[in-house]
CSV table of C-alpha atoms in Angstrom, one decimal:
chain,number,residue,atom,x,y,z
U,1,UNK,CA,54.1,-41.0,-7.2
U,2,UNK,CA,51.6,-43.8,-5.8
U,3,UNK,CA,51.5,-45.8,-8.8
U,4,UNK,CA,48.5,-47.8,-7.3
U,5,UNK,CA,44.7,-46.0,-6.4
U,6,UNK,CA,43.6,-46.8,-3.1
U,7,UNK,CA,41.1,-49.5,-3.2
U,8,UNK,CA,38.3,-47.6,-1.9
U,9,UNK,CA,38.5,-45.3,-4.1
U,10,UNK,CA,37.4,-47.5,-6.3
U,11,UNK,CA,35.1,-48.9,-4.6
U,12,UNK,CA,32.9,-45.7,-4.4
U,13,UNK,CA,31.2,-45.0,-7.6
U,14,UNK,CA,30.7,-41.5,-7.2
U,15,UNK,CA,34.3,-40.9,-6.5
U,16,UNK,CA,35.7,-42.7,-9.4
U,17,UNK,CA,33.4,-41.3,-11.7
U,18,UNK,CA,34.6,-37.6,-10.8
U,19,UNK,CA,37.8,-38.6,-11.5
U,20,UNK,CA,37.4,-40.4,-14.7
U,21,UNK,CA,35.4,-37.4,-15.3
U,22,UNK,CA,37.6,-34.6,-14.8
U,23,UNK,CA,40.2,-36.5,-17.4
U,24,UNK,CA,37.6,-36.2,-19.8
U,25,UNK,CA,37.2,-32.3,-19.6
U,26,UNK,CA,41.1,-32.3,-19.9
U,27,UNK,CA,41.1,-34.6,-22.6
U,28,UNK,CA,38.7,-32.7,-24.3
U,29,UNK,CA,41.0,-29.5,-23.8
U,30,UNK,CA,44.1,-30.9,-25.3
U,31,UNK,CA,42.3,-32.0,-28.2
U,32,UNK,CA,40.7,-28.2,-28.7
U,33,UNK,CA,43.8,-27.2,-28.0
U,34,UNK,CA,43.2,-25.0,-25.1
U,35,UNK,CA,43.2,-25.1,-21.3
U,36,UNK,CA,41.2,-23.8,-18.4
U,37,UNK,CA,40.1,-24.8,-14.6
U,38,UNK,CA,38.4,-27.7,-14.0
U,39,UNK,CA,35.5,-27.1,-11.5
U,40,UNK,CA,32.1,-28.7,-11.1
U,41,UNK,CA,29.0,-28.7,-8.4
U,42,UNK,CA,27.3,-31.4,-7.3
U,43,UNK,CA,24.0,-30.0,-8.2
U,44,UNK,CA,21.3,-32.6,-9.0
U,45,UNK,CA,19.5,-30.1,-11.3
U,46,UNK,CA,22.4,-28.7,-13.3
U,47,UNK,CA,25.6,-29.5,-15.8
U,48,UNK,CA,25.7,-31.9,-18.6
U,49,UNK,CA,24.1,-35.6,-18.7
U,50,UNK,CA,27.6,-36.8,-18.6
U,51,UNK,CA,27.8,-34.7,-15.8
U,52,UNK,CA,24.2,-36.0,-14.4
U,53,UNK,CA,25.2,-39.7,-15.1
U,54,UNK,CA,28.6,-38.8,-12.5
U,55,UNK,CA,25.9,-37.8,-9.9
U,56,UNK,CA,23.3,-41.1,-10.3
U,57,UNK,CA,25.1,-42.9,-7.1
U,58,UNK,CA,24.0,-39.9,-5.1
U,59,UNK,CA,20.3,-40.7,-6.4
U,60,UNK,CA,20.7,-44.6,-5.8
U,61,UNK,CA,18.3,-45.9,-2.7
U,62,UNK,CA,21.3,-48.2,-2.2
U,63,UNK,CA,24.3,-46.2,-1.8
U,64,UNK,CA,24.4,-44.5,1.6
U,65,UNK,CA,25.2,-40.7,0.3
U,66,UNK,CA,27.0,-39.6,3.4
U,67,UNK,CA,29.5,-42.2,3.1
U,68,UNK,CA,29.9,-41.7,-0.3
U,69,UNK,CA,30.4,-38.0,0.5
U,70,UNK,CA,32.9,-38.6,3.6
U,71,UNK,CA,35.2,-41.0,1.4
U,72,UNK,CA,35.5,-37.6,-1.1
U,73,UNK,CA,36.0,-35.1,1.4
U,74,UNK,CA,39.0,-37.5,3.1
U,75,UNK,CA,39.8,-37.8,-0.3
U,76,UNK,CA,40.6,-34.6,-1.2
U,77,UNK,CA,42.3,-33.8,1.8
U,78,UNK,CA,44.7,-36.6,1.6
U,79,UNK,CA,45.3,-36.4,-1.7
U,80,UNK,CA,44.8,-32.6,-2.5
U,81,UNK,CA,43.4,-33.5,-5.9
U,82,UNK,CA,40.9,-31.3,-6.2
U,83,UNK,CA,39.5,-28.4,-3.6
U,84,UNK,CA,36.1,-28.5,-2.0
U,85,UNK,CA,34.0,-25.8,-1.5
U,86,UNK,CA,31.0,-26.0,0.4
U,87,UNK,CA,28.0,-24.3,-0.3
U,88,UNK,CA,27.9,-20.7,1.4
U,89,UNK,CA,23.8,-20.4,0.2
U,90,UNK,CA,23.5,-24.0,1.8
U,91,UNK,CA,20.0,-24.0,3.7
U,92,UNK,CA,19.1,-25.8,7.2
U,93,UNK,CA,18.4,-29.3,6.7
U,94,UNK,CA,19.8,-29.8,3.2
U,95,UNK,CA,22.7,-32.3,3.0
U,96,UNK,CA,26.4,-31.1,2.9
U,97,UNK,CA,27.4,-32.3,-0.3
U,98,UNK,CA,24.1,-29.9,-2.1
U,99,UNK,CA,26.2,-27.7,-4.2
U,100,UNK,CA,29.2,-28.2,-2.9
U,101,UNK,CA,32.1,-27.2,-5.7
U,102,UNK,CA,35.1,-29.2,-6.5
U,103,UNK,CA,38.2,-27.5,-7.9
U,104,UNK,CA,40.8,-29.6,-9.4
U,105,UNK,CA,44.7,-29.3,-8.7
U,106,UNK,CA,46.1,-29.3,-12.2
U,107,UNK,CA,49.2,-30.0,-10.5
U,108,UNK,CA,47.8,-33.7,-10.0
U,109,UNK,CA,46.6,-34.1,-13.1
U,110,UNK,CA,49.7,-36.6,-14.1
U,111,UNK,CA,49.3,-38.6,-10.5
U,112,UNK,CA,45.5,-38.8,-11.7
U,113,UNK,CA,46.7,-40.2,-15.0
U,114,UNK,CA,49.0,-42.4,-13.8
U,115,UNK,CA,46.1,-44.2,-11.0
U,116,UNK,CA,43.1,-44.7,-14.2
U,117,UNK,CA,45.8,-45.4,-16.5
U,118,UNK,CA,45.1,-42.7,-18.8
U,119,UNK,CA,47.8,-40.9,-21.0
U,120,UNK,CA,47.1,-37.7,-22.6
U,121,UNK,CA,45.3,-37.9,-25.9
U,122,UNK,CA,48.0,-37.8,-28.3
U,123,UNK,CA,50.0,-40.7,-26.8
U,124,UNK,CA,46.7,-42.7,-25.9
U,125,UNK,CA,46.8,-42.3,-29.9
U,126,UNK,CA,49.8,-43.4,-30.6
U,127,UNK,CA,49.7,-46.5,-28.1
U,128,UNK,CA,45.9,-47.4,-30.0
U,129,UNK,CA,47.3,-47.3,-33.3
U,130,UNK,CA,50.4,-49.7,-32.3
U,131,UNK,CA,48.0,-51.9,-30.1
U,132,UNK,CA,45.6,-52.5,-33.7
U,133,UNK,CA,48.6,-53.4,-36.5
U,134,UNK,CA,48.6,-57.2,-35.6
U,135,UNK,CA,44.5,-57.1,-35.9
U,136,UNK,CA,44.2,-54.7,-38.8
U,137,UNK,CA,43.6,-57.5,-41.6
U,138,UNK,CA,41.0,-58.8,-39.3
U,139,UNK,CA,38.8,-55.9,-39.6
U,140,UNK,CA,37.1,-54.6,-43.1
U,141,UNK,CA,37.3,-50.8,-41.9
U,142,UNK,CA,39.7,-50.3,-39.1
U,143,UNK,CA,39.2,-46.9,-39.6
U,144,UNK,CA,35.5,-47.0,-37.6
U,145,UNK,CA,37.2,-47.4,-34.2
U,146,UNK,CA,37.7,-44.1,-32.3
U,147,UNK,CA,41.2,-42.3,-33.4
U,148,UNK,CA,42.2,-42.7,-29.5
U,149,UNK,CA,40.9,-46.0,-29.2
U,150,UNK,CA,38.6,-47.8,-26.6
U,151,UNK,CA,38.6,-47.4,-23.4
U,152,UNK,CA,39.1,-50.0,-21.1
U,153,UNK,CA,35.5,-51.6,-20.4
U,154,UNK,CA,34.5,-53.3,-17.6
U,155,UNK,CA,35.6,-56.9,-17.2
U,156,UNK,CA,38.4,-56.9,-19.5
U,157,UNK,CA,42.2,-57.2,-18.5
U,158,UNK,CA,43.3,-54.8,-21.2
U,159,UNK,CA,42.3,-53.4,-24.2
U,160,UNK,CA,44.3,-55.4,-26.1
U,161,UNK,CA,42.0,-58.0,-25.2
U,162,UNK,CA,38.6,-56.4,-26.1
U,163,UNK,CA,40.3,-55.7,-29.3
U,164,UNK,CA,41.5,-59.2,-29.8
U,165,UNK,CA,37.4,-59.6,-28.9
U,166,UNK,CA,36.2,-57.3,-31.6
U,167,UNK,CA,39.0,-59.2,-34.4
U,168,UNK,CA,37.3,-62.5,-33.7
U,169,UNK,CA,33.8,-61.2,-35.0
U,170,UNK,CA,34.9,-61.2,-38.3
U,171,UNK,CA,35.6,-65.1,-38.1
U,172,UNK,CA,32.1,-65.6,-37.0
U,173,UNK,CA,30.5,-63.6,-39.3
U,174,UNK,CA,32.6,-65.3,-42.4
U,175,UNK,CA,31.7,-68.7,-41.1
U,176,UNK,CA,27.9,-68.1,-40.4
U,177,UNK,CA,24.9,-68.0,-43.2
U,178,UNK,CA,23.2,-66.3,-40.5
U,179,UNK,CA,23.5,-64.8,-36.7
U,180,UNK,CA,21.4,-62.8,-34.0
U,181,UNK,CA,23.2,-60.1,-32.1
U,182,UNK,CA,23.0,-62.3,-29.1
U,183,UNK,CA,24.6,-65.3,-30.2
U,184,UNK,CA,27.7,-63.2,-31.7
U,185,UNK,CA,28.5,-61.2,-29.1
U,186,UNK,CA,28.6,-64.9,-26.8
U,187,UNK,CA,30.7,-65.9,-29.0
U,188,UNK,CA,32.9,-63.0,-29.4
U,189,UNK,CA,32.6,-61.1,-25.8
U,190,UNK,CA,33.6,-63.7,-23.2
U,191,UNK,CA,30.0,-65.3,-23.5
U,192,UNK,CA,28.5,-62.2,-22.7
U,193,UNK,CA,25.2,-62.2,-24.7
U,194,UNK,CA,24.1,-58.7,-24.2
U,195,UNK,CA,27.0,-57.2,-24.8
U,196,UNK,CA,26.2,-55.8,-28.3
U,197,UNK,CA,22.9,-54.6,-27.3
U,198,UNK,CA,23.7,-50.7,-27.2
U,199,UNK,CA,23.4,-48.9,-30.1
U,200,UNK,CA,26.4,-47.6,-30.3
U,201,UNK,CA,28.2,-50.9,-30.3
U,202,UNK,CA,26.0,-52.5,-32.6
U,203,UNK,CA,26.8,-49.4,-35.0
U,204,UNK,CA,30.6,-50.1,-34.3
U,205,UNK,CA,30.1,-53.7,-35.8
U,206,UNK,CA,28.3,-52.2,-38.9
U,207,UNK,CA,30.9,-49.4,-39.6
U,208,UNK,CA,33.7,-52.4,-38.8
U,209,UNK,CA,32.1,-54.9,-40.8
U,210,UNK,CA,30.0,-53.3,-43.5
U,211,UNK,CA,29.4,-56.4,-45.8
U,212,UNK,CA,30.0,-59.3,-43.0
U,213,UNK,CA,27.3,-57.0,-40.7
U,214,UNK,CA,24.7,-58.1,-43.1
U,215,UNK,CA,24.2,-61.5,-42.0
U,216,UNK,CA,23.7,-60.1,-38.8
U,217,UNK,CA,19.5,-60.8,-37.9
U,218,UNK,CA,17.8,-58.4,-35.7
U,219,UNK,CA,16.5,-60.1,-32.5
U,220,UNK,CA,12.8,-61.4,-33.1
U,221,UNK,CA,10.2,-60.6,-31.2
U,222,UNK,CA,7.9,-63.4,-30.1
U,223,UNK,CA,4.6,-62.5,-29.1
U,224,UNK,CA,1.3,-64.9,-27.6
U,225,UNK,CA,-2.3,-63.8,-29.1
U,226,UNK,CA,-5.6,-65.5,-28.2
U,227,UNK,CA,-7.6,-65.3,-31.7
U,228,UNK,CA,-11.3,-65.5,-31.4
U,229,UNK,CA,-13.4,-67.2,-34.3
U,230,UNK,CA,-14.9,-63.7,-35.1
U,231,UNK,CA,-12.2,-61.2,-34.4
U,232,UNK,CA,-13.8,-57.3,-34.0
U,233,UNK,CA,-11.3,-55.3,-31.8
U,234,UNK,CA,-6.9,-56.2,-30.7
U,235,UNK,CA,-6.3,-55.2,-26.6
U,236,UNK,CA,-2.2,-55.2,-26.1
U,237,UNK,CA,-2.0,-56.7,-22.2
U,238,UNK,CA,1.1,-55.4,-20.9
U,239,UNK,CA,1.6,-58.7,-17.9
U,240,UNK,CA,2.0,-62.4,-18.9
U,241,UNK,CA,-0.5,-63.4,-15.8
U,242,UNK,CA,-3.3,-61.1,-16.6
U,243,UNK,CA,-3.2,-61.7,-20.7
U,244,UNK,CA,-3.6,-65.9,-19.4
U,245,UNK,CA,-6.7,-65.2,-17.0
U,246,UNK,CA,-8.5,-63.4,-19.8
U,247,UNK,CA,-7.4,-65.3,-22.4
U,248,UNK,CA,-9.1,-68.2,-20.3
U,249,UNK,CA,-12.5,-66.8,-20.4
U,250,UNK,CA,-12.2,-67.4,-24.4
U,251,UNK,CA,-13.5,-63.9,-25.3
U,252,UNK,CA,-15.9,-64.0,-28.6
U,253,UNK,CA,-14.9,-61.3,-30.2
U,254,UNK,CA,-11.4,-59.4,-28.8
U,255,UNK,CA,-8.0,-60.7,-30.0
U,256,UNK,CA,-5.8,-60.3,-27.3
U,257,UNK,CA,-2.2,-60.1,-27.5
U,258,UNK,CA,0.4,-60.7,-24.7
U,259,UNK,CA,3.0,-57.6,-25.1
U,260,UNK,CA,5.1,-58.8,-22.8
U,261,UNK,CA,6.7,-54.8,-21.9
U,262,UNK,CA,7.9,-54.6,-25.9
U,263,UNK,CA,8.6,-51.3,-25.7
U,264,UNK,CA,11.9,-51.1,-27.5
U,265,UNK,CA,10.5,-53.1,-29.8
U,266,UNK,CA,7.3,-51.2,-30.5
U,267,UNK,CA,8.3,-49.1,-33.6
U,268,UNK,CA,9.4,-53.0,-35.3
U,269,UNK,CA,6.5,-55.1,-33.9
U,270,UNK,CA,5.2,-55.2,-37.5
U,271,UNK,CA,7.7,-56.0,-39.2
U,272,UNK,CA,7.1,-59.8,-40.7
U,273,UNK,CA,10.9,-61.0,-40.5
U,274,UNK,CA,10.9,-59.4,-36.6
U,275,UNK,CA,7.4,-60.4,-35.4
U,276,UNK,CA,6.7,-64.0,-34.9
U,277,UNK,CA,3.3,-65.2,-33.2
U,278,UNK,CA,2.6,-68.1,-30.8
U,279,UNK,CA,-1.0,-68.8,-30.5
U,280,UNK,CA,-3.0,-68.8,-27.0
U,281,UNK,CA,-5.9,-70.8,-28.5
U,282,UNK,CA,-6.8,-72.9,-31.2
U,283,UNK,CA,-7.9,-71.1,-34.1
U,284,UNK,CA,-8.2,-72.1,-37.4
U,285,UNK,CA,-5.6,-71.5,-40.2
U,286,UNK,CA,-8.2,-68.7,-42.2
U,287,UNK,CA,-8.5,-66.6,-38.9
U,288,UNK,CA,-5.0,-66.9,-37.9
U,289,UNK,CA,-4.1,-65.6,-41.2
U,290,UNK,CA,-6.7,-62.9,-41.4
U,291,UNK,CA,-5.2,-61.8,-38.2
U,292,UNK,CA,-1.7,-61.8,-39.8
U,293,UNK,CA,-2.5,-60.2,-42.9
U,294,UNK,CA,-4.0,-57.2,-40.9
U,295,UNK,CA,-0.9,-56.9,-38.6
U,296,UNK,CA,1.5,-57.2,-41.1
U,297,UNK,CA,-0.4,-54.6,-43.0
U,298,UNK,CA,-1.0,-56.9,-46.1
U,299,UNK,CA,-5.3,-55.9,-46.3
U,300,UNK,CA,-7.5,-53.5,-45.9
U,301,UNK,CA,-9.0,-54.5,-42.5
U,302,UNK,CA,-9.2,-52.0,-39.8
U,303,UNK,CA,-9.4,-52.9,-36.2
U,304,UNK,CA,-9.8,-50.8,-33.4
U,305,UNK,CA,-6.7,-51.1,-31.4
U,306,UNK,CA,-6.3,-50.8,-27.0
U,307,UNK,CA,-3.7,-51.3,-24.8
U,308,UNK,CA,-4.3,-52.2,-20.8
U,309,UNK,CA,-1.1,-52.4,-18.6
U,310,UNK,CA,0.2,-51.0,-14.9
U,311,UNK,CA,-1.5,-48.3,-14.1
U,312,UNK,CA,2.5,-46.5,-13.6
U,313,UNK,CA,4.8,-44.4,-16.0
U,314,UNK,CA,6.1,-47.4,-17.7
U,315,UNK,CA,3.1,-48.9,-18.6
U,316,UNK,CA,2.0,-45.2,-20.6
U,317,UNK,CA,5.3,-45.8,-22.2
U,318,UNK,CA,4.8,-48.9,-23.0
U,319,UNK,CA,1.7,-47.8,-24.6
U,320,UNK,CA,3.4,-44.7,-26.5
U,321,UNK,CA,5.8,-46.7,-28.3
U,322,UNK,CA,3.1,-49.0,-29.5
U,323,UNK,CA,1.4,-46.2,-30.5
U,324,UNK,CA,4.3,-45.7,-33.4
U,325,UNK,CA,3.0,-48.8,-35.1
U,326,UNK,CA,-0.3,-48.4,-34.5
U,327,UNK,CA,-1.4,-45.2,-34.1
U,328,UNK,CA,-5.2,-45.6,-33.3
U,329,UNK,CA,-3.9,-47.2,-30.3
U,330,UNK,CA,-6.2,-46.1,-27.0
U,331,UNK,CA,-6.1,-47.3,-23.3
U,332,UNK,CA,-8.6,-49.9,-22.5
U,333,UNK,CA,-11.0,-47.8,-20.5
U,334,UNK,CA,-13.4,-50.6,-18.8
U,335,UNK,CA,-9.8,-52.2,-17.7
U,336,UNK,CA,-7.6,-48.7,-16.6
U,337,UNK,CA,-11.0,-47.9,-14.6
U,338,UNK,CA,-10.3,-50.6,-12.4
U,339,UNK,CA,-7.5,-49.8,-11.8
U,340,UNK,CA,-8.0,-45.9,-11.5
U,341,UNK,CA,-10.7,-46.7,-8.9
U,342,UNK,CA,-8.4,-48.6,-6.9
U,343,UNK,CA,-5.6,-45.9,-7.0
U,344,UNK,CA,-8.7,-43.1,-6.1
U,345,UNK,CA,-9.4,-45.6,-3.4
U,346,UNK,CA,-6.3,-44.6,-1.8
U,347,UNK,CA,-4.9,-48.0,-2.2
U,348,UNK,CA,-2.2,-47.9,-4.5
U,349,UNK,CA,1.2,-48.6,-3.7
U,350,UNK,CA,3.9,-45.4,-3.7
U,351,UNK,CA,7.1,-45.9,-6.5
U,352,UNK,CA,9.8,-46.2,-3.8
U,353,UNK,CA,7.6,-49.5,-2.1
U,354,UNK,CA,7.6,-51.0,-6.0
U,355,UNK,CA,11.0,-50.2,-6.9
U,356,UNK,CA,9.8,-47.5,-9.5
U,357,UNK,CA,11.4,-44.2,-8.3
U,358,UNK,CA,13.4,-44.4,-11.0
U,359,UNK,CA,10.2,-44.5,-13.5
U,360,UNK,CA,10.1,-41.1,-15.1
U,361,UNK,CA,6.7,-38.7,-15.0
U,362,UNK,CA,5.1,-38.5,-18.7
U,363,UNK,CA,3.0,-35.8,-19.5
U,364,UNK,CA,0.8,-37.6,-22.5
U,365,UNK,CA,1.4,-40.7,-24.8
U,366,UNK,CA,-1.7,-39.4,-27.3
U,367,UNK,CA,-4.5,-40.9,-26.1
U,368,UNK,CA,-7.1,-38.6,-24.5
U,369,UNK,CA,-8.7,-41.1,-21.8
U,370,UNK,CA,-4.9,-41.2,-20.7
U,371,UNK,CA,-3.8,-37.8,-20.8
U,372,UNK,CA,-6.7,-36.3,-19.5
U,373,UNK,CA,-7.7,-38.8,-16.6
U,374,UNK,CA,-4.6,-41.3,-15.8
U,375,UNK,CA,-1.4,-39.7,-15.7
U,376,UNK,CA,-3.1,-36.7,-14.1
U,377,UNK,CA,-4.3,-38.9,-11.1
U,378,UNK,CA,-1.2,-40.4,-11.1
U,379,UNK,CA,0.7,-37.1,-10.5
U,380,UNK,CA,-2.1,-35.9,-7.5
U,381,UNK,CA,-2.0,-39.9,-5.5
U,382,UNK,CA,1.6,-39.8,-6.1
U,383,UNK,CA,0.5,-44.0,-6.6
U,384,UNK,CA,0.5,-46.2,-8.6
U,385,UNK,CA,-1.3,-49.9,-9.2
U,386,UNK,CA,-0.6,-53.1,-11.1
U,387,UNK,CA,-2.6,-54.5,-13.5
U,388,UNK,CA,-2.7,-57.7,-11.4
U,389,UNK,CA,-5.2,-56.0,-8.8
U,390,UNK,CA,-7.7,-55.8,-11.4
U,391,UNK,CA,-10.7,-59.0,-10.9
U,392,UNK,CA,-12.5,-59.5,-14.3
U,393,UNK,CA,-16.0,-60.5,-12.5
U,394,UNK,CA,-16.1,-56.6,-11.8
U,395,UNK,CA,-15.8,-56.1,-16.0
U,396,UNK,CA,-19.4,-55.5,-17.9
U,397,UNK,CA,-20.9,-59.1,-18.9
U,398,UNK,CA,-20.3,-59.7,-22.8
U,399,UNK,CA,-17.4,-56.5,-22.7
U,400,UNK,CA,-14.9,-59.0,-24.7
């Protein structure tokens, strides 16, 4: 057997993830304790998101999709790993690859195990549980790992190392009064800050270290306001150069608030240890605190409450999530119509030009001005428009 995967193989990320893909569904048959082919399409439109996620290279603007479809047709002829079937309903014009099937050899499956370095489930068990008894004091509940183990992440030499890199968070945690997820996972993750920002890890470090993982802060948000002396109505502005400009024209009555894209911070933004303020402005210490009162839901003050970002599928996002925490939230209609105007105009710009083919169509965020009049326009243009475009001169005198 070629102990070693060829290097291109590798090197093509639709390939490898078929492959690491197909161990998966056999994995997942030993441990039901039954068997069956292995076959999959590649169909853009159907199977699992697992399955989906496999198939993202062949959405990527910057993989070249032939390629990445000759390199698994040579593939599977030199390697006889798994059969390809082309499409038979295939239509003129439509790329080869469009519902192609792949059957795999199960005769391959140990030559395939042997290349990704993957032993069946049961011994991938017994490897995990010998690999964890030197670092089993280091953990308050070993048991919250995965009864296989981890899998060997990106950037690691072994998974003996990225367990010798989940032991040392206990030392950090007994040593600190307090830490943010970002400064553990440096210290912890070969200085990889971000590392602990999924979910699922973060849960991992809970469910490892239930008492420890309590001195463990959530990241703070820190957001820029302009406070006016006489505050009647809050606009969120989505981009840092728009929020200065109109924060510049010292509005007399609109707070604004510089939201910097916090949209997966929305559902905390009032939260008063997660919400910290830096002010625009120079306001004094009894409208400041008015201000904070009202956000952090401490009096009986009601504000109307807008938001104004890109006119794109983000920006509604953006706007939806804020609408968790404050759910009289509306678009900003004197600033959106600027912008709508400019998209009517036939001058906004198409996703692929503004790297946002990936942004995802919304159908409504709650607000009526939105889901009646701006994502609909944005479906028929096909367009979008920043919020940069807009000039304030063309706003009504006295609006803010």
């Amino acid at each position: 057997m070629e102990k070693a995967l060829p290097y291109w193989v590798e090197e093509n990320p639709l390939l490898i993830g078929i492959l690491h893909f197909i161990l998966d569904r056999r994995d997942s048959q030993l441990e039901r304790g039954t068997e069956a082919r292995i076959s999959f399409r590649l169909d853009l439109r159907a199977g699992s998101k697992r399955w989906q996620a496999v198939l993202e290279p062949l959405r990527d603007p910057n993989q070249d999709e032939q390629a990445l479809w000759d390199e698994l047709q040579h593939f599977a002829s030199k390697y006889q790993c798994f059969a390809v079937k082309p499409n038979p309903k295939r239509r003129p014009g439509v790329a080869e690859w469009q519902g192609a099937q792949l059957i795999f050899r199960d005769a391959c499956e140990e030559q395939l195990r042997l290349w990704l370095n993957r032993p069946p489930p049961n011994l991938r068990k017994a490897v995990w549980t010998t690999l964890l008894e030197p670092y089993a004091d280091c953990f308050e509940n070993p048991a919250a790992f995965p009864l296989d183990g981890l899998e060997l992440q990106s950037g690691f030499e072994s998974v003996e190392e990225m367990v010798s890199c989940w032991a040392s968070v206990r030392k950090e945690l007994v040593f600190a009064e307090k830490i943010s997820w970002r400064q553990l996972a440096a210290r912890c993750f070969k200085g990889d800050s971000k590392h602990l920002e999924l979910h699922s890890r973060q849960s991992l470090v809970r469910n490892l270290y239930p008492g420890l993982s309590r001195k463990i802060q959530e990241r703070q948000l820190l957001l820029h306001i302009y406070l006016p002396a006489q505050n009647e109505q809050v606009i969120f502005i989505e981009n840092q150069d728009t929020f200065i400009s109109l924060a510049e024209q010292q509005p007399m009555h609109t707070a604004l608030v510089y939201s910097e894209g916090y949209r997966g911070g929305a559902e905390r933004i009032r939260n008063h240890e997660i919400a910290r303020f830096s002010t625009f402005n120079t306001a004094s210490e009894d409208v400041r605190q008015q201000f904070l009162h009202w956000w952090y839901r401490n009096s009986s003050l009601s504000l109307p409450v807008f938001f104004w970002g890109d006119l794109d599928y983000e920006g509604m996002r953006i706007g939806a999530a804020l609408k968790k925490s404050f759910p009289e939230l509306r678009c900003w209609r004197p600033g959106y119509d600027l912008l709508l105007d400019t998209l009517c105009a036939g001058r906004g710009h198409a996703p692929l030009q503004a790297d946002k083919e990936r942004q995802k169509p919304i159908q409504k965020i709650g607000c009526e001005y939105a889901d009646g009049t701006l994502i609909p326009a944005m479906t028929t243009y096909q367009c979008h428009v920043d919020q940069e475009t807009a000039e304030f001169g063309e706003l009504p005198a006295g609006l803010l």
